[in-house]
């Protein structure tokens, strides 16, 4: 028979109490934190999975934020483009009305005035900004895509006359010629990459009809203007005389397409992990390229018809306006499709967040029913060990002597 | 045979009972003394030879008082105690490392890195928004702080472990001294006086047990009763001498890569290094030299990858100020302890390159080979674009101008040798005294093959946010990366979890073994109070009986005297 000594039974009791207490404490920690995983050694594989799920969840939540931000942006684009609908409608009506045989030139001038307001509104809307960024400027969002500028140009018989004290390239005029279209240039801008004009000045296009004035000359008799192309043809001796005198100053307002290096830059939004989507609409796609007949040119071509009361031009401008409208509608459809795609990725993100949260909860969260029953069990065992210790330890022969 | 002889037997009985009661008393009082072995009495019946009756009983003789102890169990126990000491300290170390990492939680590195990548994604949504830039910058600072915290905690733990080595060596020497002095006591007692040095032996056994928890030892007892202790094959205590250990200072790289002085251990009077085989001392060495450095290396590999991966994309992009080739993290600081944002980003969050660029290309332009000769013109300007229209959008700080004649590298700065127009690709020589018009230079530079993409462009920020999913760590045999930084970190934490679990379970096993053996020894050597109480009664009775015997003899003598 093995001897049982006092130190043996006390060590056993102490160890068992310690074990039971630490088991109890570990369940207590789990219950109070609500987590089954409190440190890597609780379940190494579980923690690795958990970290992966956390990262995935964090990424998905960020994508959801991106979706929200992208959706808002697309909504701004969509509502801006929708705003053009009524303007197009009215422009078309003006064109049909203006093409009517019964109309007098003065009636057409009235229509032109309305068309001008529509044009200015269209330019204004093309400069829509969202949070301080111009939405149609590609990635050059700090620059306005279009603006209505005023310009002056001196047309002189001495070509490229250099003003006193100036250097070559500072000349403020172009050479005069009779019955030949003279191109206007924007004197305020130089574009080092442009070879279109002398000294790198961009060409002036899309001049607003009725904004052109030349002191001493009358439109129609002394000169005619191609408002879309930005050229003036001089017709009379009066014009020649004015040019020779050096006082032929052309004043005009025009719709300027600003020099944007990154007008075709894509603004992208990561909608799902690793998948990004282009969300911006570029001026060229929405309003047309400068080289084509863009939206503003087509309205100006109508305005020129109304201004000069040329029925054929009014009629032909309708085609251009329709082309521009279709171009814009095409973009609107694209944006609509993007909104839908954004919605579906957002739904997918939501779904994934729900699934991942579920998985994470399975790995990380405590099964309370299970934990409480185990805690209760551990507590019972602990109580029992305390009770038995209190019974066993005091037992001694001395109690009976 | 005389009555006087009976008195003598009675006296011896009384004295034996007295000794027995003393031994019982000693056992009772030391019931709770660590390392105490219960003592038992060896009594023999004494005799004398009588001419008539042959052997005659002559009372009782107490031959010896012995320790009841199983030395074989002690040996097993001591070897397990060394392993228990090792696993205890190793488990404590892993526990500490686990606590440093605080995973899984919302404050750990995993979450901090996620937040960092998310901040890039936010910036890509609002590249021109100053607040998104500031928010990214502070998120990045939280990330570097978190890396610093982890590295500093690990390093300071490593240093405290190092101090522990010194304190353990002191304790080992102390214990060795005590064992040696007990050796002498025991030899003196048992040799000259032929006693059992029971209590000294108990103490020595206890000290050997203590010593075992620090280092794994072997010990043998010689005929004189002295023990010799060896550890890792080296004599630690001989019957005559103690061989003290001492710490030596050795310069090594600590976990953060900085120079540190760690302690090595050697024998005081020789050059023999002491390498513990198990026990707490080995746990200290393993933690300090193997465990912590292995985690720090992994962490450093991760920060180095992070710095490189983010910088590579960041450099190719454009900042708000339209500069390119700017680093996000300081490329010189790649460890977890040092990782930091680049000076440019610290100074101004506009230096964060959210806008995309192309690829950074390096150009070596030597005066002799690249036409046209990059000599300075009358205005002392070297126009790089005259060699190729692409040579603009230069990477910040990448222009190195050398004078091919003297080999001198010129200094950049408006008060030094030259200034650079990074945008237009022009180098203007300001030190025209030394380098007059017409001087030919060699110019090395890097340029971005795509120009600035506008303030609204967030594609570079988007590309950096996607670095989170890029596999750029843990290369397989084919050289392909198999995991992203986050996956690598999860693996790192997983390894920590597995290693801690292993340490914990071997600690549990070891503790159970030690308890089992301790129990066995306690069963043999421990004091059972019930037993002692019974003995007390027994010896008390025998004392009373002997006294009664003497009084009976005395009565008999009275009877004789009255005759």
mmCIF file of N, CA and C in Angstrom, chain B residues 168-251:
data_model
loop_
_atom_site.group_PDB
_atom_site.id
_atom_site.type_symbol
_atom_site.label_atom_id
_atom_site.label_comp_id
_atom_site.label_asym_id
_atom_site.label_seq_id
_atom_site.Cartn_x
_atom_site.Cartn_y
_atom_site.Cartn_z
ATOM 1 N N UNK B 168 20.739 34.874 -13.559
ATOM 2 C CA UNK B 168 20.732 33.414 -13.441
ATOM 3 C C UNK B 168 22.131 32.888 -13.154
ATOM 4 N N UNK B 169 23.119 33.451 -13.816
ATOM 5 C CA UNK B 169 24.494 33.001 -13.598
ATOM 6 C C UNK B 169 24.887 33.245 -12.146
ATOM 7 N N UNK B 170 24.482 34.394 -11.597
ATOM 8 C CA UNK B 170 24.748 34.697 -10.197
ATOM 9 C C UNK B 170 24.115 33.651 -9.287
ATOM 10 N N UNK B 171 22.879 33.280 -9.616
ATOM 11 C CA UNK B 171 22.192 32.307 -8.770
ATOM 12 C C UNK B 171 22.828 30.930 -8.863
ATOM 13 N N UNK B 172 23.267 30.576 -10.091
ATOM 14 C CA UNK B 172 23.925 29.268 -10.259
ATOM 15 C C UNK B 172 25.194 29.220 -9.391
ATOM 16 N N UNK B 173 25.977 30.288 -9.443
ATOM 17 C CA UNK B 173 27.203 30.334 -8.633
ATOM 18 C C UNK B 173 26.894 30.227 -7.135
ATOM 19 N N UNK B 174 25.854 30.924 -6.737
ATOM 20 C CA UNK B 174 25.447 30.941 -5.349
ATOM 21 C C UNK B 174 25.087 29.527 -4.870
ATOM 22 N N UNK B 175 24.263 28.866 -5.690
ATOM 23 C CA UNK B 175 23.832 27.512 -5.329
ATOM 24 C C UNK B 175 25.037 26.572 -5.298
ATOM 25 N N UNK B 176 25.911 26.721 -6.299
ATOM 26 C CA UNK B 176 27.095 25.856 -6.371
ATOM 27 C C UNK B 176 27.938 26.024 -5.110
ATOM 28 N N UNK B 177 28.088 27.268 -4.659
ATOM 29 C CA UNK B 177 28.850 27.522 -3.426
ATOM 30 C C UNK B 177 28.233 26.785 -2.244
ATOM 31 N N UNK B 178 26.908 26.871 -2.144
ATOM 32 C CA UNK B 178 26.229 26.240 -1.013
ATOM 33 C C UNK B 178 26.395 24.725 -1.067
ATOM 34 N N UNK B 179 26.270 24.159 -2.280
ATOM 35 C CA UNK B 179 26.420 22.705 -2.417
ATOM 36 C C UNK B 179 27.826 22.301 -1.980
ATOM 37 N N UNK B 180 28.796 23.073 -2.432
ATOM 38 C CA UNK B 180 30.178 22.748 -2.116
ATOM 39 C C UNK B 180 30.421 22.788 -0.611
ATOM 40 N N UNK B 181 29.833 23.803 0.048
ATOM 41 C CA UNK B 181 30.074 23.901 1.483
ATOM 42 C C UNK B 181 29.361 22.764 2.222
ATOM 43 N N UNK B 182 28.193 22.354 1.706
ATOM 44 C CA UNK B 182 27.509 21.208 2.303
ATOM 45 C C UNK B 182 28.309 19.927 2.077
ATOM 46 N N UNK B 183 28.945 19.826 0.894
ATOM 47 C CA UNK B 183 29.833 18.689 0.615
ATOM 48 C C UNK B 183 30.835 18.524 1.754
ATOM 49 N N UNK B 184 31.446 19.653 2.117
ATOM 50 C CA UNK B 184 32.481 19.609 3.158
ATOM 51 C C UNK B 184 31.881 19.182 4.486
ATOM 52 N N UNK B 185 30.713 19.756 4.821
ATOM 53 C CA UNK B 185 30.049 19.396 6.072
ATOM 54 C C UNK B 185 29.783 17.899 6.130
ATOM 55 N N UNK B 186 29.269 17.395 5.013
ATOM 56 C CA UNK B 186 28.876 15.982 4.997
ATOM 57 C C UNK B 186 30.102 15.083 5.121
ATOM 58 N N UNK B 187 31.142 15.408 4.348
ATOM 59 C CA UNK B 187 32.358 14.586 4.390
ATOM 60 C C UNK B 187 32.933 14.576 5.811
ATOM 61 N N UNK B 188 32.968 15.770 6.433
ATOM 62 C CA UNK B 188 33.514 15.864 7.787
ATOM 63 C C UNK B 188 32.690 15.031 8.758
ATOM 64 N N UNK B 189 31.371 15.176 8.647
ATOM 65 C CA UNK B 189 30.495 14.487 9.596
ATOM 66 C C UNK B 189 30.558 12.978 9.418
ATOM 67 N N UNK B 190 30.467 12.559 8.158
ATOM 68 C CA UNK B 190 30.345 11.128 7.938
ATOM 69 C C UNK B 190 31.690 10.417 8.003
ATOM 70 N N UNK B 191 32.776 11.120 7.606
ATOM 71 C CA UNK B 191 34.092 10.489 7.613
ATOM 72 C C UNK B 191 34.638 10.349 9.019
ATOM 73 N N UNK B 192 34.824 11.470 9.700
ATOM 74 C CA UNK B 192 35.510 11.461 10.989
ATOM 75 C C UNK B 192 34.631 10.883 12.091
ATOM 76 N N UNK B 193 33.380 11.368 12.147
ATOM 77 C CA UNK B 193 32.554 10.958 13.278
ATOM 78 C C UNK B 193 31.653 9.787 12.959
ATOM 79 N N UNK B 194 31.688 9.387 11.674
ATOM 80 C CA UNK B 194 30.906 8.239 11.263
ATOM 81 C C UNK B 194 29.416 8.408 11.558
ATOM 82 N N UNK B 195 28.947 9.664 11.352
ATOM 83 C CA UNK B 195 27.527 9.943 11.558
ATOM 84 C C UNK B 195 26.787 9.908 10.226
ATOM 85 N N UNK B 196 25.465 9.877 10.320
ATOM 86 C CA UNK B 196 24.677 10.145 9.109
ATOM 87 C C UNK B 196 24.365 11.637 9.086
ATOM 88 N N UNK B 197 24.886 12.330 8.049
ATOM 89 C CA UNK B 197 24.609 13.773 7.979
ATOM 90 C C UNK B 197 23.279 13.988 7.266
ATOM 91 N N UNK B 198 22.205 13.510 7.926
ATOM 92 C CA UNK B 198 20.906 13.466 7.266
ATOM 93 C C UNK B 198 20.390 14.816 6.807
ATOM 94 N N UNK B 199 20.399 15.793 7.718
ATOM 95 C CA UNK B 199 19.793 17.076 7.372
ATOM 96 C C UNK B 199 20.620 17.846 6.358
ATOM 97 N N UNK B 200 21.923 17.731 6.438
ATOM 98 C CA UNK B 200 22.790 18.352 5.440
ATOM 99 C C UNK B 200 22.534 17.733 4.070
ATOM 100 N N UNK B 201 22.333 16.439 4.044
ATOM 101 C CA UNK B 201 22.029 15.771 2.771
ATOM 102 C C UNK B 201 20.681 16.242 2.203
ATOM 103 N N UNK B 202 19.719 16.394 3.100
ATOM 104 C CA UNK B 202 18.426 16.921 2.642
ATOM 105 C C UNK B 202 18.595 18.271 1.973
ATOM 106 N N UNK B 203 19.382 19.107 2.660
ATOM 107 C CA UNK B 203 19.599 20.455 2.114
ATOM 108 C C UNK B 203 20.318 20.410 0.779
ATOM 109 N N UNK B 204 21.312 19.495 0.713
ATOM 110 C CA UNK B 204 22.091 19.404 -0.531
ATOM 111 C C UNK B 204 21.197 18.898 -1.679
ATOM 112 N N UNK B 205 20.365 17.898 -1.376
ATOM 113 C CA UNK B 205 19.450 17.402 -2.413
ATOM 114 C C UNK B 205 18.550 18.522 -2.923
ATOM 115 N N UNK B 206 18.103 19.333 -1.967
ATOM 116 C CA UNK B 206 17.223 20.444 -2.329
ATOM 117 C C UNK B 206 17.940 21.437 -3.237
ATOM 118 N N UNK B 207 19.208 21.723 -2.908
ATOM 119 C CA UNK B 207 19.976 22.677 -3.721
ATOM 120 C C UNK B 207 20.254 22.113 -5.113
ATOM 121 N N UNK B 208 20.502 20.783 -5.178
ATOM 122 C CA UNK B 208 20.744 20.174 -6.490
ATOM 123 C C UNK B 208 19.488 20.303 -7.358
ATOM 124 N N UNK B 209 18.342 20.157 -6.691
ATOM 125 C CA UNK B 209 17.085 20.313 -7.388
ATOM 126 C C UNK B 209 16.939 21.751 -7.922
ATOM 127 N N UNK B 210 17.302 22.712 -7.055
ATOM 128 C CA UNK B 210 17.230 24.123 -7.493
ATOM 129 C C UNK B 210 18.161 24.388 -8.656
ATOM 130 N N UNK B 211 19.375 23.839 -8.552
ATOM 131 C CA UNK B 211 20.372 24.049 -9.605
ATOM 132 C C UNK B 211 19.859 23.462 -10.916
ATOM 133 N N UNK B 212 19.178 22.307 -10.819
ATOM 134 C CA UNK B 212 18.667 21.642 -12.023
ATOM 135 C C UNK B 212 17.690 22.514 -12.783
ATOM 136 N N UNK B 213 16.938 23.369 -12.070
ATOM 137 C CA UNK B 213 15.964 24.181 -12.791
ATOM 138 C C UNK B 213 16.667 25.223 -13.670
ATOM 139 N N UNK B 214 17.911 25.576 -13.338
ATOM 140 C CA UNK B 214 18.649 26.548 -14.158
ATOM 141 C C UNK B 214 19.385 25.894 -15.310
ATOM 142 N N UNK B 215 20.084 24.779 -14.997
ATOM 143 C CA UNK B 215 20.821 24.069 -16.055
ATOM 144 C C UNK B 215 20.646 22.571 -15.838
ATOM 145 N N UNK B 216 20.742 21.835 -16.927
ATOM 146 C CA UNK B 216 20.657 20.382 -16.800
ATOM 147 C C UNK B 216 22.015 19.900 -16.275
ATOM 148 N N UNK B 217 21.997 19.111 -15.175
ATOM 149 C CA UNK B 217 23.254 18.679 -14.579
ATOM 150 C C UNK B 217 23.285 17.161 -14.415
ATOM 151 N N UNK B 218 24.496 16.645 -14.321
ATOM 152 C CA UNK B 218 24.692 15.250 -13.917
ATOM 153 C C UNK B 218 25.455 15.296 -12.613
ATOM 154 N N UNK B 219 25.186 14.338 -11.724
ATOM 155 C CA UNK B 219 25.960 14.365 -10.488
ATOM 156 C C UNK B 219 26.218 12.953 -9.991
ATOM 157 N N UNK B 220 27.357 12.796 -9.344
ATOM 158 C CA UNK B 220 27.708 11.491 -8.764
ATOM 159 C C UNK B 220 28.212 11.740 -7.347
ATOM 160 N N UNK B 221 27.978 10.757 -6.503
ATOM 161 C CA UNK B 221 28.438 10.898 -5.117
ATOM 162 C C UNK B 221 29.593 9.934 -4.919
ATOM 163 N N UNK B 222 30.693 10.423 -4.352
ATOM 164 C CA UNK B 222 31.826 9.506 -4.129
ATOM 165 C C UNK B 222 31.701 8.836 -2.766
ATOM 166 N N UNK B 223 32.705 8.008 -2.439
ATOM 167 C CA UNK B 223 32.624 7.216 -1.201
ATOM 168 C C UNK B 223 32.579 8.085 0.043
ATOM 169 N N UNK B 224 33.269 9.251 -0.065
ATOM 170 C CA UNK B 224 33.321 10.106 1.116
ATOM 171 C C UNK B 224 31.996 10.832 1.351
ATOM 172 N N UNK B 225 31.094 10.763 0.365
ATOM 173 C CA UNK B 225 29.799 11.412 0.528
ATOM 174 C C UNK B 225 29.700 12.745 -0.203
ATOM 175 N N UNK B 226 30.785 13.170 -0.865
ATOM 176 C CA UNK B 226 30.753 14.438 -1.584
ATOM 177 C C UNK B 226 30.183 14.210 -2.989
ATOM 178 N N UNK B 227 29.393 15.176 -3.491
ATOM 179 C CA UNK B 227 28.900 15.034 -4.860
ATOM 180 C C UNK B 227 29.749 15.882 -5.805
ATOM 181 N N UNK B 228 29.916 15.355 -7.036
ATOM 182 C CA UNK B 228 30.522 16.147 -8.105
ATOM 183 C C UNK B 228 29.408 16.440 -9.086
ATOM 184 N N UNK B 229 29.355 17.697 -9.511
ATOM 185 C CA UNK B 229 28.297 18.087 -10.442
ATOM 186 C C UNK B 229 28.930 18.479 -11.760
ATOM 187 N N UNK B 230 28.423 17.922 -12.860
ATOM 188 C CA UNK B 230 28.872 18.357 -14.178
ATOM 189 C C UNK B 230 27.670 18.875 -14.942
ATOM 190 N N UNK B 231 27.944 19.847 -15.786
ATOM 191 C CA UNK B 231 26.894 20.361 -16.661
ATOM 192 C C UNK B 231 27.478 20.479 -18.053
ATOM 193 N N UNK B 232 26.771 20.009 -19.058
ATOM 194 C CA UNK B 232 27.240 20.002 -20.436
ATOM 195 C C UNK B 232 28.650 19.440 -20.527
ATOM 196 N N UNK B 233 28.961 18.441 -19.711
ATOM 197 C CA UNK B 233 30.270 17.792 -19.786
ATOM 198 C C UNK B 233 31.379 18.544 -19.085
ATOM 199 N N UNK B 234 31.067 19.680 -18.484
ATOM 200 C CA UNK B 234 32.095 20.435 -17.769
ATOM 201 C C UNK B 234 31.859 20.314 -16.266
ATOM 202 N N UNK B 235 32.953 20.208 -15.535
ATOM 203 C CA UNK B 235 32.850 20.079 -14.085
ATOM 204 C C UNK B 235 32.415 21.413 -13.500
ATOM 205 N N UNK B 236 31.319 21.387 -12.741
ATOM 206 C CA UNK B 236 30.810 22.606 -12.121
ATOM 207 C C UNK B 236 31.223 22.622 -10.645
ATOM 208 N N UNK B 237 31.051 21.448 -10.000
ATOM 209 C CA UNK B 237 31.455 21.321 -8.599
ATOM 210 C C UNK B 237 32.216 20.012 -8.469
ATOM 211 N N UNK B 238 33.445 20.076 -8.012
ATOM 212 C CA UNK B 238 34.179 18.852 -7.711
ATOM 213 C C UNK B 238 34.130 18.689 -6.197
ATOM 214 N N UNK B 239 34.523 17.540 -5.674
ATOM 215 C CA UNK B 239 34.452 17.391 -4.215
ATOM 216 C C UNK B 239 35.218 18.495 -3.490
ATOM 217 N N UNK B 240 36.242 19.022 -4.126
ATOM 218 C CA UNK B 240 37.029 20.037 -3.436
ATOM 219 C C UNK B 240 36.663 21.472 -3.824
ATOM 220 N N UNK B 241 36.345 21.683 -5.105
ATOM 221 C CA UNK B 241 36.264 23.057 -5.617
ATOM 222 C C UNK B 241 34.922 23.353 -6.301
ATOM 223 N N UNK B 242 34.668 24.645 -6.404
ATOM 224 C CA UNK B 242 33.539 25.106 -7.219
ATOM 225 C C UNK B 242 34.120 25.820 -8.419
ATOM 226 N N UNK B 243 33.636 25.507 -9.603
ATOM 227 C CA UNK B 243 34.086 26.230 -10.797
ATOM 228 C C UNK B 243 33.030 27.261 -11.133
ATOM 229 N N UNK B 244 33.318 28.507 -10.805
ATOM 230 C CA UNK B 244 32.322 29.563 -11.011
ATOM 231 C C UNK B 244 32.154 29.903 -12.471
ATOM 232 N N UNK B 245 30.926 30.319 -12.807
ATOM 233 C CA UNK B 245 30.656 30.812 -14.156
ATOM 234 C C UNK B 245 30.721 32.326 -14.123
ATOM 235 N N UNK B 246 30.946 32.925 -15.270
ATOM 236 C CA UNK B 246 30.846 34.377 -15.333
ATOM 237 C C UNK B 246 30.284 34.778 -16.688
ATOM 238 N N UNK B 247 29.691 35.969 -16.742
ATOM 239 C CA UNK B 247 29.159 36.435 -18.019
ATOM 240 C C UNK B 247 30.235 37.203 -18.748
ATOM 241 N N UNK B 248 30.256 37.025 -20.061
ATOM 242 C CA UNK B 248 31.181 37.815 -20.876
ATOM 243 C C UNK B 248 30.324 38.688 -21.756
ATOM 244 N N UNK B 249 30.878 39.793 -22.152
ATOM 245 C CA UNK B 249 30.109 40.683 -23.019
ATOM 246 C C UNK B 249 30.486 40.397 -24.456
ATOM 247 N N UNK B 250 29.483 40.183 -25.282
ATOM 248 C CA UNK B 250 29.774 39.984 -26.693
ATOM 249 C C UNK B 250 28.918 40.944 -27.504
ATOM 250 N N UNK B 251 29.542 41.540 -28.500
ATOM 251 C CA UNK B 251 28.818 42.513 -29.314
ATOM 252 C C UNK B 251 28.091 41.797 -30.447
#
